[in-house]
Short mmCIF file of C-alpha atoms and ligand atoms in Angstrom, two decimals:
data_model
loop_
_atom_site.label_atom_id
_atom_site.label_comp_id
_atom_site.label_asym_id
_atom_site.label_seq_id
_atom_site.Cartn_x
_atom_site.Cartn_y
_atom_site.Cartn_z
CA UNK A 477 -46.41 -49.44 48.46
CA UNK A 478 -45.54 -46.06 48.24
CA UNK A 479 -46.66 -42.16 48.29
CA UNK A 480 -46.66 -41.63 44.54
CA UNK A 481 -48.71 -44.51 43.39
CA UNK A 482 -50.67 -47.62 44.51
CA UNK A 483 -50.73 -49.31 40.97
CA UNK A 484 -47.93 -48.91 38.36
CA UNK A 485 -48.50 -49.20 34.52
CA UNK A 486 -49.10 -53.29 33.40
CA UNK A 487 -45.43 -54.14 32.27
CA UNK A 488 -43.56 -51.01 33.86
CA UNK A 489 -40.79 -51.96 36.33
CA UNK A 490 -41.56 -49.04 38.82
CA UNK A 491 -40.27 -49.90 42.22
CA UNK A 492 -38.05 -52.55 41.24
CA UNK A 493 -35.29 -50.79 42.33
CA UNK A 494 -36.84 -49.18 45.01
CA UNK A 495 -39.72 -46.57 45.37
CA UNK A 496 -37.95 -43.87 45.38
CA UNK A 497 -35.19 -45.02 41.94
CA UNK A 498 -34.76 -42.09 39.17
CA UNK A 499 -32.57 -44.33 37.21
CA UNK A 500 -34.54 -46.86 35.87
CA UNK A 501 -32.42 -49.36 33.80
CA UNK A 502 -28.98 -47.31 34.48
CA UNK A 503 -29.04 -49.71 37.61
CA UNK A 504 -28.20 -52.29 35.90
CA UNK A 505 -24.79 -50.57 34.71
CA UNK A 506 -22.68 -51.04 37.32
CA UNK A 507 -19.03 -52.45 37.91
CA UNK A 508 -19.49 -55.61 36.08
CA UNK A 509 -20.93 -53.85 33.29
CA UNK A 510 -17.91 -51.25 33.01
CA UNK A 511 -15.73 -54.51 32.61
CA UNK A 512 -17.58 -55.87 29.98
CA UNK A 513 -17.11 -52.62 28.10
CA UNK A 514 -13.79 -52.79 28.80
CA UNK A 515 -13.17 -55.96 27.88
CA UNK A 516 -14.44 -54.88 24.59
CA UNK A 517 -11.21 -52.46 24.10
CA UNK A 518 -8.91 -53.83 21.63
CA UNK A 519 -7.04 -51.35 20.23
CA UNK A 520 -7.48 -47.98 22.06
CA UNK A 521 -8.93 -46.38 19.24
CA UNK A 522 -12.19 -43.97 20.14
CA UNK A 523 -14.80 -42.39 18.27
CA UNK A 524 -16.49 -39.39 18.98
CA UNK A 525 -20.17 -39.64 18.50
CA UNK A 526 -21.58 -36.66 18.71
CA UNK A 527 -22.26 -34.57 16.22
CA UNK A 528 -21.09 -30.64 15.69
CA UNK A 529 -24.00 -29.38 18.49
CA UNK A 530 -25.37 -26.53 15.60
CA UNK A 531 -26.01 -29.44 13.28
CA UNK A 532 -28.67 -31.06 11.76
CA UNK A 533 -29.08 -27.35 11.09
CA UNK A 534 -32.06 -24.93 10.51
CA UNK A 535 -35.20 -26.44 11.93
CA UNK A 536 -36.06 -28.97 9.17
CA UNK A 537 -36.77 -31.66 11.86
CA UNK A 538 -38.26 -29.88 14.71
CA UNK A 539 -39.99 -26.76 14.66
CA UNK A 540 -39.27 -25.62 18.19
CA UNK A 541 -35.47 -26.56 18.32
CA UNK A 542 -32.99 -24.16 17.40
CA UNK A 543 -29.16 -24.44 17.22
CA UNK A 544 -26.66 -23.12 20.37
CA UNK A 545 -26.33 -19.45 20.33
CA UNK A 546 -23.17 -18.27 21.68
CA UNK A 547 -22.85 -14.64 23.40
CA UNK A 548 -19.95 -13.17 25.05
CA UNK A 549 -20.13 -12.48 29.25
CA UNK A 550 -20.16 -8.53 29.94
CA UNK A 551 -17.49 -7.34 32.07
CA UNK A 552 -17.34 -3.10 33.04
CA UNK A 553 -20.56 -2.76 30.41
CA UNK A 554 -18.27 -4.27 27.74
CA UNK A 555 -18.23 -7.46 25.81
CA UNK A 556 -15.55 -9.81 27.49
CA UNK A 557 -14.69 -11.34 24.46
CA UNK A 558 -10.94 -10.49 22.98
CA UNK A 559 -11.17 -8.64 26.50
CA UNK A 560 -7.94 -6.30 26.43
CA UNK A 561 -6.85 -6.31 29.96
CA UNK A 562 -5.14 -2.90 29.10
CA UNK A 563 -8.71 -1.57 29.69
CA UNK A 564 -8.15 -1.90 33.65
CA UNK A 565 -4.59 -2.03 34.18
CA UNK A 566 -2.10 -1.02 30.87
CA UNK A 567 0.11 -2.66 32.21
CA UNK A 568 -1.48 -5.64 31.28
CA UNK A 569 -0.98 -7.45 28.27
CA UNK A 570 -3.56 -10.53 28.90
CA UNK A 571 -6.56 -11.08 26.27
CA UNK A 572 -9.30 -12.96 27.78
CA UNK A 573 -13.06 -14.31 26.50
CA UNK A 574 -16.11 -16.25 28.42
CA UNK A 575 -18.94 -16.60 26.78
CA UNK A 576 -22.82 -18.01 27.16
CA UNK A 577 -24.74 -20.35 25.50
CA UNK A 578 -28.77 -20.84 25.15
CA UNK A 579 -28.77 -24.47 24.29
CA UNK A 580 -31.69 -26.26 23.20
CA UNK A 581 -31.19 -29.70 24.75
CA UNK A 582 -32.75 -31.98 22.42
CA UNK A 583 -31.54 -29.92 19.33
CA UNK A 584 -28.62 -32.27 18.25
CA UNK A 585 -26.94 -35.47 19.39
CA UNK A 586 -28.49 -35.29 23.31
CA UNK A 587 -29.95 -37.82 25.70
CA UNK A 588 -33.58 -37.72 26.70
CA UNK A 589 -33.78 -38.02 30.51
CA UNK A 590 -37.16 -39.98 32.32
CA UNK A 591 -38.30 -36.60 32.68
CA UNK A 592 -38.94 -36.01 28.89
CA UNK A 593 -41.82 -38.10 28.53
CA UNK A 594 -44.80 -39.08 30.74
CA UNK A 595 -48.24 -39.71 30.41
CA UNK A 596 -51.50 -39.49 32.16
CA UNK A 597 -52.28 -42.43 33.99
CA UNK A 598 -54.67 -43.47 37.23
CA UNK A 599 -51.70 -44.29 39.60
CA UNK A 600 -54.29 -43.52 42.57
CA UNK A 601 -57.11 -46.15 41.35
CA UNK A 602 -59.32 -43.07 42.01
CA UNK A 603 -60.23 -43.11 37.66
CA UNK A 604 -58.42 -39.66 37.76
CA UNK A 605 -55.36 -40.04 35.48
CA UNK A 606 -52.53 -37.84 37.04
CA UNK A 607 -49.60 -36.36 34.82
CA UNK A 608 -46.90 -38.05 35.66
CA UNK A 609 -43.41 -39.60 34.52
CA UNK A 610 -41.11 -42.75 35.72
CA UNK A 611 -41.34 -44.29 38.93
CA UNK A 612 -44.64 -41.96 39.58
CA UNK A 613 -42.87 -38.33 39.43
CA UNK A 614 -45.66 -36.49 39.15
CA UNK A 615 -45.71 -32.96 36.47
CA UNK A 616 -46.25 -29.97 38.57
CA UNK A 617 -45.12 -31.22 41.80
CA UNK A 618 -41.58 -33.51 41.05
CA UNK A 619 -41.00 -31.72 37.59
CA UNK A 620 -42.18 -27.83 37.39
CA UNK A 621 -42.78 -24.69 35.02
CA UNK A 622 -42.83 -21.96 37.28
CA UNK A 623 -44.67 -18.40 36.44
CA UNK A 624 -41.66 -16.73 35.40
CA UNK A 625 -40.85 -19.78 33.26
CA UNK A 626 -38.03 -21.69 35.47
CA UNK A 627 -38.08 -25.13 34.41
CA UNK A 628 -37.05 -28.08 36.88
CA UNK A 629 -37.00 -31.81 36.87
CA UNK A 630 -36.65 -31.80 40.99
CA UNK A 631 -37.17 -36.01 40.39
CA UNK A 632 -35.56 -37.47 36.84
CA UNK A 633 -33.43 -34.48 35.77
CA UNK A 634 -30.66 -35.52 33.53
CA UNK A 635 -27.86 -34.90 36.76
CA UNK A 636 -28.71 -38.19 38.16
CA UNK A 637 -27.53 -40.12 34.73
CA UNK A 638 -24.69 -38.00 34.86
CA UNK A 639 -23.65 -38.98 38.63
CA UNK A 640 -24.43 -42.38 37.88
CA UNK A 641 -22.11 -42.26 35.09
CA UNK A 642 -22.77 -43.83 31.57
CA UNK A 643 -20.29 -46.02 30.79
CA UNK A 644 -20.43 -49.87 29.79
CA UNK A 645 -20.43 -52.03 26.81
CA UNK A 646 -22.43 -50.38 23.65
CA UNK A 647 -23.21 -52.86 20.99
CA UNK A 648 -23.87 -51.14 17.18
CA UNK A 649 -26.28 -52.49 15.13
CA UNK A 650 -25.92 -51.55 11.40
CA UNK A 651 -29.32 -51.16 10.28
CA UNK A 652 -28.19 -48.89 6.76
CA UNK A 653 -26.01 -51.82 5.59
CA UNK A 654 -29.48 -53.62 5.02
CA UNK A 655 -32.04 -50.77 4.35
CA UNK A 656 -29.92 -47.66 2.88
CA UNK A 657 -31.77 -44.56 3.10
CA UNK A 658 -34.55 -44.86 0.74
CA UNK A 659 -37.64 -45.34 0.72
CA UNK A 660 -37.64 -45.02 4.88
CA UNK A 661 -38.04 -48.54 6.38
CA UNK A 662 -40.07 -48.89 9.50
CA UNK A 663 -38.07 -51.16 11.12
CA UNK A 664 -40.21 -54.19 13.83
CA UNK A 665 -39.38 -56.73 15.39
CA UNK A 666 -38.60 -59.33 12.83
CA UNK A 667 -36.90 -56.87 10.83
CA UNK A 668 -34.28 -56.36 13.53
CA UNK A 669 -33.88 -59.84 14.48
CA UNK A 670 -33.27 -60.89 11.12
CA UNK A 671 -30.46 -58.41 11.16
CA UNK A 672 -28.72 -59.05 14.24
CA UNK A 673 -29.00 -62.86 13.43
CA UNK A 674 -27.18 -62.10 10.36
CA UNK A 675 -24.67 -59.92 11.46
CA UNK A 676 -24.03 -62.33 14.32
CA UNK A 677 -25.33 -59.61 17.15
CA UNK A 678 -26.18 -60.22 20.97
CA UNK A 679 -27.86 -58.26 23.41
CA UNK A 680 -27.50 -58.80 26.82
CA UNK A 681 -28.85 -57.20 29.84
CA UNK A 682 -27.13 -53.88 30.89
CA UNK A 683 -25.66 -53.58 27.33
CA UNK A 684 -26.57 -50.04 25.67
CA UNK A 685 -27.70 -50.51 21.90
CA UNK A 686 -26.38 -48.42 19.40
CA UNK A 687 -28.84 -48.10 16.14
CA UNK A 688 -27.22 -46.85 13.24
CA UNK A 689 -29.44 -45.63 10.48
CA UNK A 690 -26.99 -43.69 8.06
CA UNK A 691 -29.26 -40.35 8.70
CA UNK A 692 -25.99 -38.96 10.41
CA UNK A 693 -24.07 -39.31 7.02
CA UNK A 694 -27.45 -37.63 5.51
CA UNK A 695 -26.91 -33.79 8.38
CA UNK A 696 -23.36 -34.21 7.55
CA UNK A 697 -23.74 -34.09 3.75
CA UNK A 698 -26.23 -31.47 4.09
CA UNK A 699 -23.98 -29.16 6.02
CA UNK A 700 -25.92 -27.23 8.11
CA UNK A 701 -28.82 -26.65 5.21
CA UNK A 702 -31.23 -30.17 5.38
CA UNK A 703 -34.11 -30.16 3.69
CA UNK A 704 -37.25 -32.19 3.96
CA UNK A 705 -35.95 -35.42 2.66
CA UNK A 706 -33.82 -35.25 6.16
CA UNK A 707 -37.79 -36.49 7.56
CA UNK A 708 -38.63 -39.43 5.07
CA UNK A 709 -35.17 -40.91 4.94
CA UNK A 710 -33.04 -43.88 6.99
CA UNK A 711 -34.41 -46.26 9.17
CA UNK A 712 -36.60 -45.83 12.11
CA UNK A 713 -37.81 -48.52 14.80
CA UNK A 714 -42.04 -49.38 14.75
CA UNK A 715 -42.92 -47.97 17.86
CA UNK A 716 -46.24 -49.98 16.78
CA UNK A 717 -44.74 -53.15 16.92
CA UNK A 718 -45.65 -55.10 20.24
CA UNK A 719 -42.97 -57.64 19.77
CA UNK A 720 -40.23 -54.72 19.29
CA UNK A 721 -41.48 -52.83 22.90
CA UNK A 722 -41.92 -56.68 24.61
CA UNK A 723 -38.11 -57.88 23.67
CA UNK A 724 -37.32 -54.35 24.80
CA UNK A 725 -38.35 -54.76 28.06
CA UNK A 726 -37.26 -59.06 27.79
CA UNK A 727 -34.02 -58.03 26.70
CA UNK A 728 -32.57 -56.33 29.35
CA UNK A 729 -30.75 -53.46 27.66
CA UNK A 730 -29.76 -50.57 29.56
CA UNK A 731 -30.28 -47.66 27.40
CA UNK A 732 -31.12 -47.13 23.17
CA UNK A 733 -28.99 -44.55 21.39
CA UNK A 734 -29.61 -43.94 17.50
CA UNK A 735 -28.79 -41.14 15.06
CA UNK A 736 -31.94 -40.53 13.75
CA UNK A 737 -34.45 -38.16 15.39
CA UNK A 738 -36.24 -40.24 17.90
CA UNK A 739 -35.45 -43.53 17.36
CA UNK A 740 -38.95 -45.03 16.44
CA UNK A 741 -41.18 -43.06 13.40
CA UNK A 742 -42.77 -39.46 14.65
CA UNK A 743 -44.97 -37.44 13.08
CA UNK A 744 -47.86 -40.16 11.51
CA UNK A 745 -51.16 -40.66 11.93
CA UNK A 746 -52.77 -41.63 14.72
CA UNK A 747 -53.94 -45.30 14.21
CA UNK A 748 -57.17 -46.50 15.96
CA UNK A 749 -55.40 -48.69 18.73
CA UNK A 750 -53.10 -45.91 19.41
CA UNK A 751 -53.34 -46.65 23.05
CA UNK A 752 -52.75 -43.25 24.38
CA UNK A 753 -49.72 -42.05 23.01
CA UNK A 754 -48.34 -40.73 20.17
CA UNK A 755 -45.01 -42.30 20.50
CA UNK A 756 -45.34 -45.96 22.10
CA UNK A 757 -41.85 -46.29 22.01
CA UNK A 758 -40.66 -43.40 24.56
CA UNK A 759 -43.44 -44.76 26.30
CA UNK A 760 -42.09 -47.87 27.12
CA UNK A 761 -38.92 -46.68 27.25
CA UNK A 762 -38.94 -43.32 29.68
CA UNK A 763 -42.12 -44.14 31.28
CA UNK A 764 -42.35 -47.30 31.89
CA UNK A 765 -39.32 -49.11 31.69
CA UNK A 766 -36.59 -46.14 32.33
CA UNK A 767 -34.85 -46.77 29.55
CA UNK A 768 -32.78 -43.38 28.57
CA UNK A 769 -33.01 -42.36 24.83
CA UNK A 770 -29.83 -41.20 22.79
CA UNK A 771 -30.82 -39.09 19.60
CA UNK A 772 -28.90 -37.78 16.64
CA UNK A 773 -25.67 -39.59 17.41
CA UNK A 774 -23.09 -39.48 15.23
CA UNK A 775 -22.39 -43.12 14.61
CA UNK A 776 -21.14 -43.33 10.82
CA UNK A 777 -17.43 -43.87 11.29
CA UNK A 778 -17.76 -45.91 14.19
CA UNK A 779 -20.26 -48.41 12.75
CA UNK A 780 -17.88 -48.64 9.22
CA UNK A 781 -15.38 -49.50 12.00
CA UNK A 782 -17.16 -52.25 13.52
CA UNK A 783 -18.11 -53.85 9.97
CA UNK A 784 -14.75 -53.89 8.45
CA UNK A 785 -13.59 -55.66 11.87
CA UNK A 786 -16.25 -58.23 12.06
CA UNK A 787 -17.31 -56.84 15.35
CA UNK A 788 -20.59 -55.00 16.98
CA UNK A 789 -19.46 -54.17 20.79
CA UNK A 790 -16.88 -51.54 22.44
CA UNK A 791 -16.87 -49.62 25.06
CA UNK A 792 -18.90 -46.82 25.49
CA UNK A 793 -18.74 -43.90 27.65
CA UNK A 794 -21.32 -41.04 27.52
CA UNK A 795 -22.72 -38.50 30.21
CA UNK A 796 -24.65 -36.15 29.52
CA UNK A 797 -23.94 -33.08 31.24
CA UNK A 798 -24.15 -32.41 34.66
CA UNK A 799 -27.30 -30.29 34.52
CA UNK A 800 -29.55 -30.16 37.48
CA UNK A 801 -32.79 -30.46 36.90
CA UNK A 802 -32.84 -30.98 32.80
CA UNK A 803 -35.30 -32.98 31.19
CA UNK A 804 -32.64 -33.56 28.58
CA UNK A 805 -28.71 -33.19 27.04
CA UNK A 806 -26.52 -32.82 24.87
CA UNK A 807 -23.59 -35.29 24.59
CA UNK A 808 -20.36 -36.08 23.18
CA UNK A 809 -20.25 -40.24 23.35
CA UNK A 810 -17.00 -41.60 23.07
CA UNK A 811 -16.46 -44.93 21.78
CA UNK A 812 -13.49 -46.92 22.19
CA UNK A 813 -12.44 -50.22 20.18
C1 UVW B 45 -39.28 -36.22 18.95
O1 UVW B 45 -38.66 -35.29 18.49
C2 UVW B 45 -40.66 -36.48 18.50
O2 UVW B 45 -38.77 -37.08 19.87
P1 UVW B 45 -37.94 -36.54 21.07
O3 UVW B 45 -38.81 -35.54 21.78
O4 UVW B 45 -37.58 -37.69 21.92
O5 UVW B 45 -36.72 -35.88 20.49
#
């Protein structure tokens, strides 16, 4: 029992590691975990998997997201940018710049923190649904919008993945070697199983899975200018698909990273049994189950990598950044082989 809520959402995991937890499945990275990542590293050779932060480019996949802009600091009502020191003092010869940045946090390759997605649910038993997130966070009181805008996530901001530290053993799943880009496949549970039994893949618990779709070769080929075909192509997981969200939660894994948009399909119709939600699989995932969702990695080289070597696991280290009270961030993954 606790102050935020007396019943918890049938096959969530709130409390489980304590009433108070923001991490959700992170706990079950720990030391052991790191080794097993470790273990993984064979030849020292890493992969960045982030994407250039301005890419996909334009706003072809989300309407609201816009790439970093970058402004020089001011310094004596000037731009301190290719800042002549002379100004102050000639006898200085030093050139300096700082600059700003308005980042959009889920524009580009970023990792959604539990306070990204809740839902309305009667945590009280009073048949009021309350807004709230993981473990019970409740919108408005744990994670705020203040008059003058000011955004917080006081419980679940990204900061506490980033103290926890992301690191373990990431295992890749190749999902364009079987489906290429077109027509879109709506990947479910069989689907996936079929290909990890083929390609010889485990999961275990505490391992972060790596989907690879091929829709990061797509924003690279694009350069900066996608167009609409960006939406219908690659794979995506059915967030519809029961078995997919119950071996989700059965399997243990610690986190789901993918370079496609958001993992599982956006932007269809609502079916009848929609439950509630629009997108069951951040559902499960950040509400229920605090599982952390990686978008728009860049995963391309790394998973040709893994092929040609007959392998699916490294080690994989990946904060976001340290951003108090974010609901989400960019990151540059690193994998290492
Ligand atoms: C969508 O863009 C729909 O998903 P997310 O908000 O997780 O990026």
């Amino acid at each position: 029992m606790n102050d935020r809520w007396k019943f918890r959402p049938i096959g969530s995991n709130w409390g489980d590691w304590g009433e108070n937890d923001q991490l959700g499945r992170l706990n079950l990275i720990g030391p052991e975990q790191v080794l097993k990542g470790i273990a993984e590293v064979k030849t020292g050779k890493t992969f960045c998997l982030s994407l250039p932060l301005h890419l996909p480019g334009g706003n072809v996949l989300s309407p609201v997201r816009f790439p970093p802009r970058l402004r020089p600091v001011v310094r004596n009502d000037a731009p301190y940018f290719n800042y002549e020191w002379r100004r102050v003092n000639p006898d200085l010869l030093d050139i300096a710049s700082d600059d700003s940045v308005l980042l959009f946090n889920q524009y580009s390759t970023q990792w959604d923190s539990l306070a990204h997605r809740g839902a309305l649910f009667d945590a009280a038993g009073d048949g009021e649904p309350e807004p709230l997130y993981y473990n019970g966070y409740r919108a408005g009181e744990d994670v705020t919008l203040e008059e003058d805008q000011t955004t917080a996530a006081k419980a679940l901001g990204v900061e506490n993945m980033a103290a926890h530290g992301v690191q373990g053993r990431g295992v890749l799943v190749d999902l364009f070697s079987h489906f290429g880009e077109t027509p879109r496949k709506e990947v479910g549970y069989d689907d996936l199983m079929r290909v990890m039994e083929k390609d010889g893949i485990e999961i275990e618990s505490g391992d972060m899975l790596c989907l690879w779709t091929g829709l990061d070769r797509m924003i690279l080929r694009m350069n900066g200018n996608p167009d609409d075909s960006l939406k219908q192509a690659c794979t995506v997981l059915d967030g519809r698909d029961k078995r997919l969200l119950d071996w989700i939660t059965d399997s243990g894994l610690a986190a789901i990273a993918s370079d496609n948009l958001a993992v599982e399909a956006v932007g269809k119709p609502l079916p009848a049994d929609h439950g509630g939600t629009s997108l069951p699989l951040h559902e499960r995932c950040l509400f229920h189950l605090g599982v952390h969702l990686g978008e728009l990695w860049l995963l391309a080289d790394l998973a040709a990598w893994l092929r040609e070597h007959g392998r699916s696991r490294f080690l994989l280290t990946a904060p976001p950044l340290r951003l108090t009270g974010a609901a989400g961030s960019p990151v540059t993954p690193i994998a290492t082989v």
